[in-house]
Coordinates of C-alpha atoms and ligand atoms in Angstrom, one line a residue:
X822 CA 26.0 -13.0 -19.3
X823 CA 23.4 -15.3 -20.4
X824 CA 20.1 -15.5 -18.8
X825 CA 18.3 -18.5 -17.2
X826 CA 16.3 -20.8 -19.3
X827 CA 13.8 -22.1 -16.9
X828 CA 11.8 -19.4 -14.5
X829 CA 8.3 -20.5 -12.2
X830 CA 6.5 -17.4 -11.2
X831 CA 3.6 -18.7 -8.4
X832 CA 0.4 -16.6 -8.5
X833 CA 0.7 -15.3 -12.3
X834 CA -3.3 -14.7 -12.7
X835 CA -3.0 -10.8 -12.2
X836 CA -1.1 -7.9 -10.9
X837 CA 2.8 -8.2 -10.2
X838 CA 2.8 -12.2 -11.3
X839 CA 1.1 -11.2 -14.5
X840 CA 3.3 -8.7 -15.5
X841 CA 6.2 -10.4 -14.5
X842 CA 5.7 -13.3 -16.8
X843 CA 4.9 -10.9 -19.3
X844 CA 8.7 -9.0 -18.8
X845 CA 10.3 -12.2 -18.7
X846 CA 8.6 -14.3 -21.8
X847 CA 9.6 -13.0 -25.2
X848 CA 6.7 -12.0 -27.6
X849 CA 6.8 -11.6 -30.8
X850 CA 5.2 -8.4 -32.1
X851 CA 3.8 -9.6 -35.2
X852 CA 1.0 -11.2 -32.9
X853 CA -0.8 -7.9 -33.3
X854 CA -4.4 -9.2 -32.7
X855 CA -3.4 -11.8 -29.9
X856 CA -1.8 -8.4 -28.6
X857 CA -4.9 -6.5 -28.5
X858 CA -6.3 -8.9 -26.1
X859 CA -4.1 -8.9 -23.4
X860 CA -4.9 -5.6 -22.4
X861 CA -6.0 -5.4 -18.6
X862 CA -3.0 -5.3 -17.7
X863 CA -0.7 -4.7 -20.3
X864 CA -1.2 -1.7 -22.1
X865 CA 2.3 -1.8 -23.7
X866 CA 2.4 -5.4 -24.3
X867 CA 3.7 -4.4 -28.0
X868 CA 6.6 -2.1 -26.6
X869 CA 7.8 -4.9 -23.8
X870 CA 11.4 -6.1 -23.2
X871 CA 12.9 -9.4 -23.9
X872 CA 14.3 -10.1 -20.9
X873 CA 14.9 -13.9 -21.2
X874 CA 14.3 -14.6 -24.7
X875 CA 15.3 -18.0 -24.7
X876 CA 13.6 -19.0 -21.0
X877 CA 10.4 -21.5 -20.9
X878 CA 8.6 -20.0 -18.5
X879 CA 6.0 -21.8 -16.0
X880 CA 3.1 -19.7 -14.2
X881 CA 0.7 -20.7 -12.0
X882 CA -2.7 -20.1 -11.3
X883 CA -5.1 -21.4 -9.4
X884 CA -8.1 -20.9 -12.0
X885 CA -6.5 -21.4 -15.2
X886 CA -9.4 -21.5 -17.0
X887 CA -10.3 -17.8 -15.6
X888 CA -6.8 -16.5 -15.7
X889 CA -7.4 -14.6 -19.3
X890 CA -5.0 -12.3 -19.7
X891 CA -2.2 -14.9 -19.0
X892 CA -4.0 -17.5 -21.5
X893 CA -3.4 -14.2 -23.8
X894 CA 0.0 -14.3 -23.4
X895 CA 0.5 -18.2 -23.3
X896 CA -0.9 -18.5 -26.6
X897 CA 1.5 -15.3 -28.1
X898 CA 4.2 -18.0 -26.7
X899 CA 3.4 -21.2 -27.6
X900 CA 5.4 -23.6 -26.0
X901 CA 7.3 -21.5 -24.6
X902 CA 4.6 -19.9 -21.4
X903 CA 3.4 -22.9 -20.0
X904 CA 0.2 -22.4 -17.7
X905 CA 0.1 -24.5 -14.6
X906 CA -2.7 -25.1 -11.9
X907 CA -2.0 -24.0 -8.5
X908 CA -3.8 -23.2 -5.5
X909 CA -1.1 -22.2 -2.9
X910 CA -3.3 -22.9 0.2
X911 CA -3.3 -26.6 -0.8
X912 CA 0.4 -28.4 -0.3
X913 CA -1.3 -31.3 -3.0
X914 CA -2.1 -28.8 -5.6
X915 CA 1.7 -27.4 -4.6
X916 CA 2.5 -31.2 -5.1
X917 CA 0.9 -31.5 -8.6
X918 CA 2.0 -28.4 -10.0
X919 CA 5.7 -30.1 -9.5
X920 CA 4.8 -33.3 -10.9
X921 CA 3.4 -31.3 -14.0
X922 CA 6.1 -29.4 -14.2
X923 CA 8.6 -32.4 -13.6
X924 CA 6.9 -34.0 -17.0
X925 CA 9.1 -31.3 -19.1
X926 CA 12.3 -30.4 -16.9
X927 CA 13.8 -31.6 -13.6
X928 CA 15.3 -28.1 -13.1
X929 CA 14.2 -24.7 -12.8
X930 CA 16.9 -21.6 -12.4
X931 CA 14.5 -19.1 -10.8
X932 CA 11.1 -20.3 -8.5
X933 CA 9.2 -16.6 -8.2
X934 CA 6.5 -17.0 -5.0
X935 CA 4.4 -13.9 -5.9
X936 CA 1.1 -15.1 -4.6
X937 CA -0.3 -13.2 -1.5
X938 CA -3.7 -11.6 -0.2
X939 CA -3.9 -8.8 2.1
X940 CA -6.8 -9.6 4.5
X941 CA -8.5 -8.2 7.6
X942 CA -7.9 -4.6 6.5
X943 CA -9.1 -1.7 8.3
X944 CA -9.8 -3.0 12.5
X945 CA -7.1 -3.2 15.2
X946 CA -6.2 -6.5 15.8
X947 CA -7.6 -6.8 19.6
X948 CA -11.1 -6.8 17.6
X949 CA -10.9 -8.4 14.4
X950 CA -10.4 -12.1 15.7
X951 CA -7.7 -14.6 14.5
X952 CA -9.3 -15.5 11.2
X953 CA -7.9 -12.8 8.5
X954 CA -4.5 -13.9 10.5
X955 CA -4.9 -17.5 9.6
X956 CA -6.0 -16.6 5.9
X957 CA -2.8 -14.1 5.6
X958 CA -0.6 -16.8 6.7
X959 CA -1.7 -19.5 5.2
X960 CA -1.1 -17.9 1.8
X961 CA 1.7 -15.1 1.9
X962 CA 3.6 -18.0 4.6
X963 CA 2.4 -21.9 4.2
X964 CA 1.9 -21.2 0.9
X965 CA 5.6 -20.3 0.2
X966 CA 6.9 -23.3 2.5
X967 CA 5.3 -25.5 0.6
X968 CA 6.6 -24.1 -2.8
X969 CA 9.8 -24.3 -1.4
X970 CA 9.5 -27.8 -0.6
X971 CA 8.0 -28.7 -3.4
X972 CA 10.7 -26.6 -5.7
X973 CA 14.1 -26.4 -4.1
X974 CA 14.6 -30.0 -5.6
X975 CA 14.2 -28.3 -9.1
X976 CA 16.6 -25.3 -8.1
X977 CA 19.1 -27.6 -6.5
X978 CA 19.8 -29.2 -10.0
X979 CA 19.8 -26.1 -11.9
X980 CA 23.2 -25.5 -13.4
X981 CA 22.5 -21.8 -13.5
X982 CA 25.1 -19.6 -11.8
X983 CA 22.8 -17.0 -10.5
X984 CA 19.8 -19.2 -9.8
X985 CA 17.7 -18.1 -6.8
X986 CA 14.1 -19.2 -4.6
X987 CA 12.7 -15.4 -4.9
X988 CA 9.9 -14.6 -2.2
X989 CA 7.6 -11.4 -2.8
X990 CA 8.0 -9.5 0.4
X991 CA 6.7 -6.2 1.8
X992 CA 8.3 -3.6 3.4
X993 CA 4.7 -3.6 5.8
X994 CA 6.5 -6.9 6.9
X995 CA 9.5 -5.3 8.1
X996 CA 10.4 -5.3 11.9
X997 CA 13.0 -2.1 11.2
X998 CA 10.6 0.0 9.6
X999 CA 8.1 -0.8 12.0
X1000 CA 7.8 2.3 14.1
X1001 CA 8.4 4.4 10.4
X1002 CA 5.4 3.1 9.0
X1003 CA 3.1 3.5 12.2
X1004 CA 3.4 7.2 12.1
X1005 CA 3.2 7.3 8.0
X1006 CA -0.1 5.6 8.0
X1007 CA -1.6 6.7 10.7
X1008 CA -0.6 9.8 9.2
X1009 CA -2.4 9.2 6.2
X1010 CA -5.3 6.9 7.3
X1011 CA -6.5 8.7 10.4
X1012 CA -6.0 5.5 13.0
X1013 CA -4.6 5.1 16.0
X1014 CA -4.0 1.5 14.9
X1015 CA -2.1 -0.4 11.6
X1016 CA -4.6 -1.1 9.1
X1017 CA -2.6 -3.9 7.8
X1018 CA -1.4 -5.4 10.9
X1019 CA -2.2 -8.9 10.0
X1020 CA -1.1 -8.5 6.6
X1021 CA 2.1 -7.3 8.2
X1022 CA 2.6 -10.2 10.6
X1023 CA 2.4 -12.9 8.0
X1024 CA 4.8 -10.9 5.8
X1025 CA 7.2 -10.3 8.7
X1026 CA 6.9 -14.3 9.2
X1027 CA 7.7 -14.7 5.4
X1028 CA 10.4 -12.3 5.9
X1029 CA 12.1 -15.1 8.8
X1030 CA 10.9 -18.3 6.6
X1031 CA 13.2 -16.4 4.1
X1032 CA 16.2 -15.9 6.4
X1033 CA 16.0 -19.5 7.2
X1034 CA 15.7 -21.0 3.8
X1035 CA 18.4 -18.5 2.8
X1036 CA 20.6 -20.2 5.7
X1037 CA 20.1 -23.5 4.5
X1038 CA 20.4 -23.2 1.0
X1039 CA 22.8 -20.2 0.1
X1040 CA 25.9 -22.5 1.8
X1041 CA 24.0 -25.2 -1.3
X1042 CA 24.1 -22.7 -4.1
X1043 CA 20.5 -21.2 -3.9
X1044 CA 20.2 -18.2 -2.5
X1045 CA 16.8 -16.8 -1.3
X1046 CA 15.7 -12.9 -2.0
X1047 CA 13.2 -11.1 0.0
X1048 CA 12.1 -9.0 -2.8
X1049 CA 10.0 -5.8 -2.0
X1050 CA 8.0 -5.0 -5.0
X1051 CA 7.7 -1.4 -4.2
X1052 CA 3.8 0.4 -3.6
X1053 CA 2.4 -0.9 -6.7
X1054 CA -0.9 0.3 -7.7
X1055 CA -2.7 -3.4 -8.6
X1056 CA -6.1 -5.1 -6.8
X1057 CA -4.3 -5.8 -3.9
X1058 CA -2.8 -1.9 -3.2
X1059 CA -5.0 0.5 -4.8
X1060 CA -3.1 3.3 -3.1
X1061 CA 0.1 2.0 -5.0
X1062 CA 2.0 4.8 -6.5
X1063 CA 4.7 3.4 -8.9
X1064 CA 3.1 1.2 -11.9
X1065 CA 3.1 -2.2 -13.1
X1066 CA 5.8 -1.7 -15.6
X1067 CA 8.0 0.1 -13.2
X1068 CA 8.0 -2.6 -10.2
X1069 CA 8.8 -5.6 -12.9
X1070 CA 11.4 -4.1 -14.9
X1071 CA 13.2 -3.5 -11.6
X1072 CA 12.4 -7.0 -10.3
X1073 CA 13.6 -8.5 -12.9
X1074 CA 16.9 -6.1 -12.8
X1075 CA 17.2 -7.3 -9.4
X1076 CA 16.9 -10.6 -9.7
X1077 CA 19.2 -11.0 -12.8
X1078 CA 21.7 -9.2 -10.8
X1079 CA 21.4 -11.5 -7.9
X1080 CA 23.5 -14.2 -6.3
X1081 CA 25.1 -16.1 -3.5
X1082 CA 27.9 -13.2 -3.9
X1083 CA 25.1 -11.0 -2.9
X1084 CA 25.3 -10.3 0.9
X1085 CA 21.9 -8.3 1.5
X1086 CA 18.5 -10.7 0.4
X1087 CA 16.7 -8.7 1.3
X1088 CA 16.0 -5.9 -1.3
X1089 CA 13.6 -3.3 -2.7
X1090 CA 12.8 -3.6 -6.7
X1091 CA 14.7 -0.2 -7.1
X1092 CA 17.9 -2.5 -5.9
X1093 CA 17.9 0.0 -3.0
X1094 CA 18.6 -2.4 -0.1
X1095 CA 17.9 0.0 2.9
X1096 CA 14.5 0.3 2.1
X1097 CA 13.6 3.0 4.6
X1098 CA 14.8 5.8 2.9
X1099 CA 13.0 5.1 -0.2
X1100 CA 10.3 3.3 1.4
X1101 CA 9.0 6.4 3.3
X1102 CA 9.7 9.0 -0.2
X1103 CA 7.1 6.6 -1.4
X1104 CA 4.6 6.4 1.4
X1105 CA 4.6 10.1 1.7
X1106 CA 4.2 10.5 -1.9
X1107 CA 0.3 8.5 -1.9
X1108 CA -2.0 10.8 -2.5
X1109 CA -3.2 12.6 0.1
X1110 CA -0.7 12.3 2.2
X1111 CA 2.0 15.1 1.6
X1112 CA 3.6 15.8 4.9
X1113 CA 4.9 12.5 6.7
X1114 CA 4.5 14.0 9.9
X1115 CA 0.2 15.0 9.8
X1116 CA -1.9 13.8 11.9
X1117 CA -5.9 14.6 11.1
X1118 CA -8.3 16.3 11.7
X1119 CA -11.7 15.1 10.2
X1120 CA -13.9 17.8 10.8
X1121 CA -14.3 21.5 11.7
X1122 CA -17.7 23.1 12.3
X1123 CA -17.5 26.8 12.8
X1124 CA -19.9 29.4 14.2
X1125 CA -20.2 32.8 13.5
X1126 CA -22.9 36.1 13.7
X1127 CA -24.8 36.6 10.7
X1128 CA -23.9 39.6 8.6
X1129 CA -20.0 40.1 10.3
X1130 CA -18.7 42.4 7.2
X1131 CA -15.0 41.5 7.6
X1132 CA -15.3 37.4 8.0
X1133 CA -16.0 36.1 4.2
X1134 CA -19.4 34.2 3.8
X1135 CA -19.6 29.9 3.3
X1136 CA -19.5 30.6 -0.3
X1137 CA -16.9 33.0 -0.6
X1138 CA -13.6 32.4 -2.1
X1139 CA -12.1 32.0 1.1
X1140 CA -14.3 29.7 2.8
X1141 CA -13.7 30.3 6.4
X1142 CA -11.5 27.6 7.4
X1143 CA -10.8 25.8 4.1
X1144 CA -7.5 27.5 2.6
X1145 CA -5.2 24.4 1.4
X1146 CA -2.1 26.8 2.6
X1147 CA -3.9 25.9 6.6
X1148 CA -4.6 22.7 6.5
X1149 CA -1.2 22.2 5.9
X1150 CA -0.5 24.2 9.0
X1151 CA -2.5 22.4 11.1
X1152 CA -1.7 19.1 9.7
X1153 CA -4.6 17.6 8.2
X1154 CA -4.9 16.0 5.4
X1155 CA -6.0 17.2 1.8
X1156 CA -9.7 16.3 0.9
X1157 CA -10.4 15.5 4.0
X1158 CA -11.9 18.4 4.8
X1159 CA -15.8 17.9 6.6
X1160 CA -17.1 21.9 7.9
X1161 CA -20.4 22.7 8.5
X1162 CA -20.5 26.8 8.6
X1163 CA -23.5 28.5 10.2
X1164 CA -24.1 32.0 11.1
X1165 CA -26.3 33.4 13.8
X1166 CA -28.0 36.6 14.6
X1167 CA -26.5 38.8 17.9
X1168 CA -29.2 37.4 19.9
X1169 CA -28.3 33.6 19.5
X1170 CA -25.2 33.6 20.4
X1171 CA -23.7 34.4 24.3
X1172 CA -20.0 34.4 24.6
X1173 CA -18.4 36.1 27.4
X1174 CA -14.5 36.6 28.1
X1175 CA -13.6 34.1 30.7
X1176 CA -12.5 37.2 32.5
X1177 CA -9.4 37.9 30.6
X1178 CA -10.7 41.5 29.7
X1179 CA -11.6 40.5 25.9
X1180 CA -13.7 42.8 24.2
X1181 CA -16.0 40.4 21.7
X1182 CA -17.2 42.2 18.5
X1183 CA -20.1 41.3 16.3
X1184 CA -17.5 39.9 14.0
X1185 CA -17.2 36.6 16.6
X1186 CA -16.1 33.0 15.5
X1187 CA -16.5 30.1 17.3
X1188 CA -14.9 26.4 15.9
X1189 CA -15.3 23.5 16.9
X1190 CA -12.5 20.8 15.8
X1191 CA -13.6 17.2 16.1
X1192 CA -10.2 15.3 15.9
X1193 CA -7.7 12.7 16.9
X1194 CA -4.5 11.7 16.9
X1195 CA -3.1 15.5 18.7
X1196 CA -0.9 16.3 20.9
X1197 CA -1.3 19.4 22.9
X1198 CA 1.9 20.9 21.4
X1199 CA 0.1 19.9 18.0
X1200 CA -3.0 21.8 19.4
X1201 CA -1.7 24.5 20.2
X1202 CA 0.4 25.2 16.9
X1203 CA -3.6 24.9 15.4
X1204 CA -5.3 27.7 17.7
X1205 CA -2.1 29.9 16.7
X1206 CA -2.4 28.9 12.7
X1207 CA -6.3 29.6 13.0
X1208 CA -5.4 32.8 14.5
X1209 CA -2.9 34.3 12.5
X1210 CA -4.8 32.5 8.9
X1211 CA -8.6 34.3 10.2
X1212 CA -6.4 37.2 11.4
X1213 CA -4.9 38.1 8.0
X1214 CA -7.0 36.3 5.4
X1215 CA -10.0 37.7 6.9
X1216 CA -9.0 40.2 9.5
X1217 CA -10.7 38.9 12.3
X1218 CA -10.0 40.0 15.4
X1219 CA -7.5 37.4 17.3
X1220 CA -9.9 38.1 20.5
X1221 CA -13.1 37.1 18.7
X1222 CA -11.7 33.6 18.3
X1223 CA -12.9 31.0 20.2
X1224 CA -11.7 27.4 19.2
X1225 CA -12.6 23.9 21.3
X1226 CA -11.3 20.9 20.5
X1227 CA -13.5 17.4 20.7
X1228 CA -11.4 14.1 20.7
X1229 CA -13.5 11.4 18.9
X1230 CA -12.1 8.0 17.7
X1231 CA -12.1 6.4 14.5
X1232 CA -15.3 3.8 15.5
X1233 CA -16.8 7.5 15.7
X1234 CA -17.3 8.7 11.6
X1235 CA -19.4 7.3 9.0
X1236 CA -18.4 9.2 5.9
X1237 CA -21.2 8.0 3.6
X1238 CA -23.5 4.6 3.0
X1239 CA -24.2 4.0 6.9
X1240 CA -20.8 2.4 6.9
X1241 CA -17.5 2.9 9.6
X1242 CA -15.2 3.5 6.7
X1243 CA -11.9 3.5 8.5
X1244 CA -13.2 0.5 10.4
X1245 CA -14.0 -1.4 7.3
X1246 CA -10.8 -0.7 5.9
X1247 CA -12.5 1.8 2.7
X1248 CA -10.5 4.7 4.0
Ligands
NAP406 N1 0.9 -4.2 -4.7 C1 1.7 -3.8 -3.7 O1 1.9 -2.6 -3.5 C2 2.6 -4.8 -3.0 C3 3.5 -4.2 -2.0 C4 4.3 -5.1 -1.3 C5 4.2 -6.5 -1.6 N2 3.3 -7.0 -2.5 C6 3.2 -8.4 -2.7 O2 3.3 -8.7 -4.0 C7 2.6 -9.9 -4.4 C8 1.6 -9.6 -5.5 O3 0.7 -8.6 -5.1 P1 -0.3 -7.9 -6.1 O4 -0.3 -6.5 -5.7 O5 0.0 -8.2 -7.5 O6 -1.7 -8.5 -5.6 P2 -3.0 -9.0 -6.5 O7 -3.1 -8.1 -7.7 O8 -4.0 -9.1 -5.5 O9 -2.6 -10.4 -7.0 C9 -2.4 -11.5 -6.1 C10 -2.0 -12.7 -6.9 O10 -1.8 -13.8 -5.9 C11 -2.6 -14.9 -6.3 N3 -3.1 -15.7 -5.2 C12 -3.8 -15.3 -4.1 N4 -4.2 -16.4 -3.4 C13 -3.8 -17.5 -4.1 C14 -3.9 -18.8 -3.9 N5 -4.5 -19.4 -2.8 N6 -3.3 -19.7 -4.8 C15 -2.7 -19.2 -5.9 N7 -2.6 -17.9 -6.2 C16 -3.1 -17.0 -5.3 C17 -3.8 -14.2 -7.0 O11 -4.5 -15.2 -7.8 P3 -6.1 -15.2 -8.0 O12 -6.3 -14.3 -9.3 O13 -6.5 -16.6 -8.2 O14 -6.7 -14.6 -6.8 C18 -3.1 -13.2 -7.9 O15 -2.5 -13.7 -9.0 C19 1.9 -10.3 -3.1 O16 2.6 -11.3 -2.4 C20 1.9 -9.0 -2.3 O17 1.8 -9.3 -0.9 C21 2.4 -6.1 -3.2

């Protein structure tokens, strides 16, 4: 089966477009000083396949000049990695990118449209205004229409059997895995919104432009893939947790393998086209997030009367309320842990029985959970894990256990810097 002898990968300055020219362009090894200087992002430049050994390869950028690690690898494949200025926002760079292009072929078997910014990170979408909307779409959408305008021409004359318009998706763009992914990430960034939800929109409206094009030009020969480069750690996803090397040597897998036999476009690097399954393994998997089904709890502050004998001190082993084994129980997160523990004499602290015939010893507790995101079922699984963990950890009393619980929102914390990290989109 031979491979394709033209490929144009859009938005090839860094991340997944840099390191998917470098899997597809062949490099010769000898280049060993050239090599060193590619190193950002390629580490194993030396050790990398030859996917398409005999491909010219075109990738864009829209700074060339600035673009260093892919002037690296042009110049390790000298007329063969041809560097081409594009800035997708702009259908007349999109316009003279093709006429460059069009100077050395009139054909291209595979058109890659990688580029893509995640904007508006971090506010629910009622407050964050239309802008970061416009700016997702106009890059991750527009950007790709015009491409496809500008390129289908090129694809349409390819004689390559397994040609295809390829458009870097994102599962956060996926309608079916919507409700999925509001529970995961809420689950592991604390909100009681979607962090990315404008990112998500314009990649659900790529998803559609997609479909369509796919609609048009499968019945014409050129199929369109929806390609989901997995959770790759780059600039863009610093939570990613599969690497560079591991998303483009499945890309590349997938999109050799694909053609207008292939029924499902829309497909995960790992070739797994239901993406959920996998999809949520990975999410799940980022760290700090071990249990898909935690909510959080940010912060615990706990009482108690100043020389108890049985309850261990702040700095013993077993801080009061910080075994890993319990915040597991009571579904919070790992280092997200915030308690403030203080101890009182007798006299500072009153705390009757309610009436329900308690007898309160000297060895007394009293937390105070500051949380979101519970339900009272969820609550009340935390008094009983506090309970039994204080209870045989520390043999407290189960009656000298007093826990409240104090909703607060997201706009409410500032973990550091004066700054609303989970409103800023840090955390
Ligand atoms: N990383 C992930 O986990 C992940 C997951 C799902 C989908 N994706 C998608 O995969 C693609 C690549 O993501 P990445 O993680 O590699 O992101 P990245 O490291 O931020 O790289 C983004 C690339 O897009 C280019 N780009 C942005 N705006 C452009 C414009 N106006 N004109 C031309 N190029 C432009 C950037 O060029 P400059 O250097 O000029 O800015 C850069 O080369 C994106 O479409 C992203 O949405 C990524």
């Amino acid at each position: 089966m031979s491979g394709p002898s033209t490929v144009l990968v859009i938005g090839a300055s860094r991340g997944i477009g840099l390191a998917l020219v470098q899997q597809i362009v062949s490099v010769s090894t000898s280049h060993s000083l050239m090599v060193r200087k590619v190193k950002t992002y390629m580490p194993n430049l030396q050790k990398q396949l030859t996917c398409y050994p005999s491909a010219n390869v075109y990738a864009t950028a829209r700074d060339v000049a600035k673009a260093s690690d892919l002037q690296s690898l042009a110049a390790l494949n000298r007329g063969k990695l041809h560097l081409i200025t594009a800035d997708v926002m702009d259908p007349n760079s999109i316009k003279a990118a093709a006429a460059e292009i069009s100077q050395r072929t009139d054909s291209l078997d595979h058109v890659i449209y990688n580029a893509g910014i995640l904007r508006g990170v971090g506010k629910n979408i009622l407050e964050i205004g239309i802008e970061p909307l416009k700016e997702n779409l106009e890059t991750n959408v527009f950007g790709a229409y015009y491409s496809a305008v500008e390129f289908t021409p090129f694809l349409l004359n390819s004689k390559f059997e397994r040609k295809s318009l390829v458009l870097m998706s994102s599962n956060f763009g996926s309608i079916a895995l919507a409700d999925t992914l509001f529970q995961l990430k809420t689950a592991a960034f604390g909100t009681d919104f979607e962090p990315t939800a404008m990112y998500n929109i314009s990649k659900t409206t790529l998803n559609r432009l997609g479909k369509e094009l796919d609609q048009l030009l499968r019945p014409q020969g050129v199929p369109v893939l929806l390609l989901h480069p997995g959770l790759v750690k780059t600039d863009m996803n610093p939570f990613g947790n599969i690497d560079l090397k591991e998303s483009v040597i499945g890309i590349v897998d997938v999109i050799s393998k694909y053609s207008v036999a292939t029924k499902e476009n829309y497909v995960g690097w790992n070739s797994i086209n239901k993406i959920t399954a996998n999809f949520k393994e990975q999410l799940v998997s980022i760290e700090g997030l071990s249990d898909p089904e935690i909510s959080t709890i940010r912060n615990i502050g706990s009482h108690r009367i100043r020389n108890s004998s049985t309850v261990p001190t702040r700095n013993g082993e077993k801080s009061l309320l910080s075994s890993r084994g319990l915040f597991k129980k009571v579904k919070a997160p790992p280092r997200d842990r915030y308690q403030i523990i203080t101890q009182h004499e007798k006299d500072e602290i009153i705390c009757d029985d309610t009436n329900l015939g308690f007898e309160r010893t000297d060895d007394l507790v009293v937390v105070q959970v500051f949380q979101q995101g519970r339900t009272t079922e969820d609550k009340q699984n935390m008094f009983a894990a506090l309970a039994d963990h204080l209870s045989t950890e520390c043999g407290l009393e189960k009656t000298d256990l007093v826990i409240s619980c104090v909703e607060n929102k997201s706009e409410d914390w500032s973990f550091g810097l004066g700054e609303a990290q989970i409103l800023n989109g840090k955390l």
